CSV table of C-alpha atoms in Angstrom, one decimal:
chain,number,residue,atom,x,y,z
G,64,UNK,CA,50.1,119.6,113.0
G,65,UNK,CA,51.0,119.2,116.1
G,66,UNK,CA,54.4,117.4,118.3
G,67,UNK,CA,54.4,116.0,121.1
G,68,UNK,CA,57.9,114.6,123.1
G,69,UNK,CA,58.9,111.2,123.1
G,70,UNK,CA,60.0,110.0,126.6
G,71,UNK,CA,62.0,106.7,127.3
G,72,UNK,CA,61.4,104.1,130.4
G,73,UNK,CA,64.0,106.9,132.5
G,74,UNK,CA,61.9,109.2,131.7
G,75,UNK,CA,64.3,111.1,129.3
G,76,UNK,CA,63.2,113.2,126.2
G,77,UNK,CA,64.5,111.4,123.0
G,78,UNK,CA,63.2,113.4,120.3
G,79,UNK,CA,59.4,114.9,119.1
G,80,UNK,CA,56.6,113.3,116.8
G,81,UNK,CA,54.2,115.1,114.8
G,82,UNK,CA,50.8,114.2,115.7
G,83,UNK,CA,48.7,114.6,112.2
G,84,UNK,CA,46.0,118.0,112.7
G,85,UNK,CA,43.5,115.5,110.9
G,86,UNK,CA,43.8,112.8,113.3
G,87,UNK,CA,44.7,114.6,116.5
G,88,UNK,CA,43.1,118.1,115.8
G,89,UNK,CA,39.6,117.8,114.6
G,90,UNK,CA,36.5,118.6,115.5
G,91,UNK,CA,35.0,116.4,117.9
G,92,UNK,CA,31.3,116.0,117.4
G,93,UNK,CA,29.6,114.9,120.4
G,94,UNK,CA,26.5,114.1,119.2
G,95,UNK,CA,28.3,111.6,116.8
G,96,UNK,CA,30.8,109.7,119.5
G,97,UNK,CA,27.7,109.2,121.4
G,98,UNK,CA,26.0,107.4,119.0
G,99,UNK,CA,29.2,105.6,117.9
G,100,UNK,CA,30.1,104.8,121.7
G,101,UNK,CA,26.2,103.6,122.3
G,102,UNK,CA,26.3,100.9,119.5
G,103,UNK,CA,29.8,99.9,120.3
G,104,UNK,CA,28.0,98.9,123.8
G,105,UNK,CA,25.0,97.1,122.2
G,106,UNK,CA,27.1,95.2,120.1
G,107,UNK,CA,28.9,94.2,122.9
G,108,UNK,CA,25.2,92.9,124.7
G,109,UNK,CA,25.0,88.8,124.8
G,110,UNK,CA,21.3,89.1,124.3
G,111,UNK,CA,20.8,85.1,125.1
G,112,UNK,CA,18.1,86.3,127.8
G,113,UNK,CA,15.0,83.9,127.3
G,114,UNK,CA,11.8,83.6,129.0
G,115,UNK,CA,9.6,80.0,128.7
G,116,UNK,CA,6.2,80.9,126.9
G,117,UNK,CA,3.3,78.9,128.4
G,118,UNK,CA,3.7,76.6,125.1
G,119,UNK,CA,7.4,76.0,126.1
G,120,UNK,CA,7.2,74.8,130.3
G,121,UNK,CA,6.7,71.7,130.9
G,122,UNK,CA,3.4,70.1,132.4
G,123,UNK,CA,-0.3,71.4,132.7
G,124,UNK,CA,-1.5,69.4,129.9
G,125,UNK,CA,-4.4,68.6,131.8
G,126,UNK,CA,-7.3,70.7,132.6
G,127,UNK,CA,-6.7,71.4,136.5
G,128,UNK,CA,-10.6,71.3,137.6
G,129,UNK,CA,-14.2,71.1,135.9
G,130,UNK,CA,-15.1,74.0,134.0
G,131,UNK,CA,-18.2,74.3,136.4
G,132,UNK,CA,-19.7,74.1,139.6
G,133,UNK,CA,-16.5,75.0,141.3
G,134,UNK,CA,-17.5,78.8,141.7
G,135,UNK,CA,-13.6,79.2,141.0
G,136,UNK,CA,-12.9,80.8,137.7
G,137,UNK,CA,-12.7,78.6,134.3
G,138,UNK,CA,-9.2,77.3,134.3
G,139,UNK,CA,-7.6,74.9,131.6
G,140,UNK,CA,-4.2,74.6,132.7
G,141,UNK,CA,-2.1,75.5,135.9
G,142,UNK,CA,0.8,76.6,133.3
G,143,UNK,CA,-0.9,79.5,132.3
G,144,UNK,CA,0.7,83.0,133.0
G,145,UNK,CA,-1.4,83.4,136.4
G,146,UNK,CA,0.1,80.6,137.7
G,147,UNK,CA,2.9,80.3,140.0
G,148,UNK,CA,5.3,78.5,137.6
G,149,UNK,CA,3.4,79.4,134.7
G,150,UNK,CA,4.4,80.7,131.5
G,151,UNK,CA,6.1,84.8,130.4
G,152,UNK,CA,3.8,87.0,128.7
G,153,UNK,CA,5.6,88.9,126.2
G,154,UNK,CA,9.3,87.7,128.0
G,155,UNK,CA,12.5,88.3,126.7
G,156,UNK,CA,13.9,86.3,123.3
G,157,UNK,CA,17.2,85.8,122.1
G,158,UNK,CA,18.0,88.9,120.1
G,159,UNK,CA,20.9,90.7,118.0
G,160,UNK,CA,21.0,94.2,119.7
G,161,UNK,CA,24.1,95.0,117.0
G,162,UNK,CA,23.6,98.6,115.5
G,163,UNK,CA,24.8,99.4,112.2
G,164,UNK,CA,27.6,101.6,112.2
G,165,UNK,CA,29.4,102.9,109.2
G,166,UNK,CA,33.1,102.7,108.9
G,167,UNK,CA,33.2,106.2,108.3
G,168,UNK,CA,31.5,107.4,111.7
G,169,UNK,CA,33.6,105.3,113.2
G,170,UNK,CA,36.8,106.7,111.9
G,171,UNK,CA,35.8,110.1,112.6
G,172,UNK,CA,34.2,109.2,116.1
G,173,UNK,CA,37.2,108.1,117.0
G,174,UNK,CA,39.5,111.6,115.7
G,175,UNK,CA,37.3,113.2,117.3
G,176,UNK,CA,37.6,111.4,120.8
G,177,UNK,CA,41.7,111.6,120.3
G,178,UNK,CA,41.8,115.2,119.5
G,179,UNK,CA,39.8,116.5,122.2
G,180,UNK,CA,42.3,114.1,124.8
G,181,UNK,CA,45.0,115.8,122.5
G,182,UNK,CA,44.2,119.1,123.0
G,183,UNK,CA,44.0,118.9,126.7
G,184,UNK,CA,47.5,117.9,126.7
G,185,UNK,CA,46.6,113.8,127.4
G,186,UNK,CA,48.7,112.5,124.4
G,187,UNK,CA,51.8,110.5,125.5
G,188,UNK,CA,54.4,109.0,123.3
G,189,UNK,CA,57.2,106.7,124.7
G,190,UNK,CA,59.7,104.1,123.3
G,191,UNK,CA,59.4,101.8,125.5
G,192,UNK,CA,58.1,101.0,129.3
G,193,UNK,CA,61.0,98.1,130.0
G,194,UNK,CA,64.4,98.3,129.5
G,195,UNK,CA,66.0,95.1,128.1
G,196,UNK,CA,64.3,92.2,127.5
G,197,UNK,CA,63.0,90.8,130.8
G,198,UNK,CA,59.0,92.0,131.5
G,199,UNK,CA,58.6,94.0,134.6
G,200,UNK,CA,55.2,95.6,135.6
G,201,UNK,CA,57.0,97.4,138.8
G,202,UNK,CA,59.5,98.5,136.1
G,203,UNK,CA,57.0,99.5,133.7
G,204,UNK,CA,54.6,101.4,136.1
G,205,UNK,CA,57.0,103.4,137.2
G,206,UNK,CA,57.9,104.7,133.4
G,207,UNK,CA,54.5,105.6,132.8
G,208,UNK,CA,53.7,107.6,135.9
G,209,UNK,CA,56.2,109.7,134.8
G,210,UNK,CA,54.1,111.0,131.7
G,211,UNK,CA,50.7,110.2,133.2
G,212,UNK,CA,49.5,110.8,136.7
G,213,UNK,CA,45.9,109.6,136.6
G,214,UNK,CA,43.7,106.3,137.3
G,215,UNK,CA,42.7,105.5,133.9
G,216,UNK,CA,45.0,105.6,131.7
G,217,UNK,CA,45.0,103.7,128.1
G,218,UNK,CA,47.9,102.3,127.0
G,219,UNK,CA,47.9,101.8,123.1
G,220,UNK,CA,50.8,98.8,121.7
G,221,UNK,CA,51.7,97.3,118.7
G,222,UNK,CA,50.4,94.1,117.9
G,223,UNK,CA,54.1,92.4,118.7
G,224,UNK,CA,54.8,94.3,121.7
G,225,UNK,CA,54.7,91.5,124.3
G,226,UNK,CA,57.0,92.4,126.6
G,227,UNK,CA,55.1,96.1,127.6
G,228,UNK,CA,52.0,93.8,127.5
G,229,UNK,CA,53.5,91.2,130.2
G,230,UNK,CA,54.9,94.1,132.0
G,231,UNK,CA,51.7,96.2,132.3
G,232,UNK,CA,48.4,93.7,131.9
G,233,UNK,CA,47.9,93.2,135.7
G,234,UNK,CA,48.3,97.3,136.5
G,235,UNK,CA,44.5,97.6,137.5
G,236,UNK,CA,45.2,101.7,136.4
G,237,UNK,CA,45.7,100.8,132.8
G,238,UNK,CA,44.1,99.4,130.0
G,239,UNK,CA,46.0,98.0,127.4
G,240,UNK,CA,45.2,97.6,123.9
G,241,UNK,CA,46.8,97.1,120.5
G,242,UNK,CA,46.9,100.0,118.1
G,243,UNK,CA,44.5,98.4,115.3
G,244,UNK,CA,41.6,98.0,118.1
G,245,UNK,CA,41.9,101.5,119.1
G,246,UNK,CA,37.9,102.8,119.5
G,247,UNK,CA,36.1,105.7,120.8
G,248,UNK,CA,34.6,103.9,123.7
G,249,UNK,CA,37.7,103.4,125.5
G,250,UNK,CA,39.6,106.7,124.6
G,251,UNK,CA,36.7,108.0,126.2
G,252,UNK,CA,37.1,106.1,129.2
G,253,UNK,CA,40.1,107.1,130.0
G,254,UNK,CA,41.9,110.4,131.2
G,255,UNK,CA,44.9,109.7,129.4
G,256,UNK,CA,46.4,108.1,126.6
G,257,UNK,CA,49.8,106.7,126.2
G,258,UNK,CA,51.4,105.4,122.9
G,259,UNK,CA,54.4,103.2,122.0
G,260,UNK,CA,56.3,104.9,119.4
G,261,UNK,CA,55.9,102.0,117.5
G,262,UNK,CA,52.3,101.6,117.9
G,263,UNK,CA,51.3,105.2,117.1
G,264,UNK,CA,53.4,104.4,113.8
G,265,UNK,CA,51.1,101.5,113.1
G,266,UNK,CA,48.1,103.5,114.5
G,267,UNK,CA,48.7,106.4,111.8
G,268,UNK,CA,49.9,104.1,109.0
G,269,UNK,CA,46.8,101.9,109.1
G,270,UNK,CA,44.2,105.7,109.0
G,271,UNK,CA,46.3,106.7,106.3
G,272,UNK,CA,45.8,103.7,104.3
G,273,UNK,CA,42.3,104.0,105.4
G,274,UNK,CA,41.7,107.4,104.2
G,275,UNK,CA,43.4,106.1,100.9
G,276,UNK,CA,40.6,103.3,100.5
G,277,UNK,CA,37.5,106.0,101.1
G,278,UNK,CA,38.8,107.9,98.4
């Protein structure tokens, strides 16, 4: 187990956390974040795209010329698929590209994804970006450039947090996102990862409680 600091909006150390070694210091398997990560952006496809068959445009219901004496070849409607403005051949249908993904790959996709940032040294805890209770995004970006430097950063809240959220939604640097949604894909994403104290509380209460279920 590992501890990281805990730094306030002035940039201040206010105490240590303990980082659980089964959360923040396991073995990441690539092979198994990929395939977590891929399905995470299938299931996030629309798949509405939809081609018309040559049953399904409209007109050509009549035969466009004799079936001899043309010396044109035999044609029996101008909706066909060698037509200009004919129907698809084997065109896109409205699909579920959805993978199945077991909550367990997911789980460990996603300690996997958090202990290799962790291990680098890209875990940030801190209590709060704004001081009082008025949101501030100039306010809040400058607490969190003093524990994270880089253009993509993740920022990880509780689900009542909306003051940090006001403060830091339009920061085109950070992507926010509440502790329950936390995923591989955008751990991944990003160089570093900043919790709330509060959120990585909600964060490790909700895998314990999860572990506790599997069992």
């Amino acid at each position: 187990m590992s501890s990281v600091d805990i730094i306030n909006a002035e940039g201040t150390k206010t105490g240590t956390v303990d980082l659980p070694g089964s959360i923040f210091d396991a073995q990441a398997n690539i092979p198994l974040m990929h395939q977590v990560v891929v399905a995470q952006l299938a299931a996030a496809r629309q798949g509405t795209a939809k081609a018309k068959t040559r049953g399904e445009v409209a007109g050509g219901g009549k035969k466009p010329y004799k079936q001899k004496g043309t010396g044109r070849a035999r044609q029996g409607s101008i909706r066909a698929p060698q037509f200009t403005g004919g129907g698809v051949v084997h065109g896109p249908v409205p699909r579920d590209y959805s993978q199945r993904t077991p909550k367990k790959m997911k789980a460990a996709a996603l300690r996997g994804a958090l202990s290799d940032r962790a291990r680098d040294g890209r875990v940030f805890v801190v209590e709060s970006f704004v001081t009082g209770e008025t949101p501030s995004t100039k306010a809040a970006v400058a607490a969190l450039r003093k524990v994270a430097q880089t253009n993509k950063v993740l920022v990880v809240l509780d689900s009542q947090d909306e003051l940090n959220w006001i403060s830091l939604r339009n920061e085109p640097t950070v992507h926010l996102i509440e502790a329950g949604q936390l995923n591989t894909y955008d751990v991944l994403v990003a160089d570093e990862v900043v919790f709330t104290k509060v959120a990585l509380d909600e964060f490790l209460g909700a895998s314990e409680k999860s572990e506790e279920g599997d069992k």
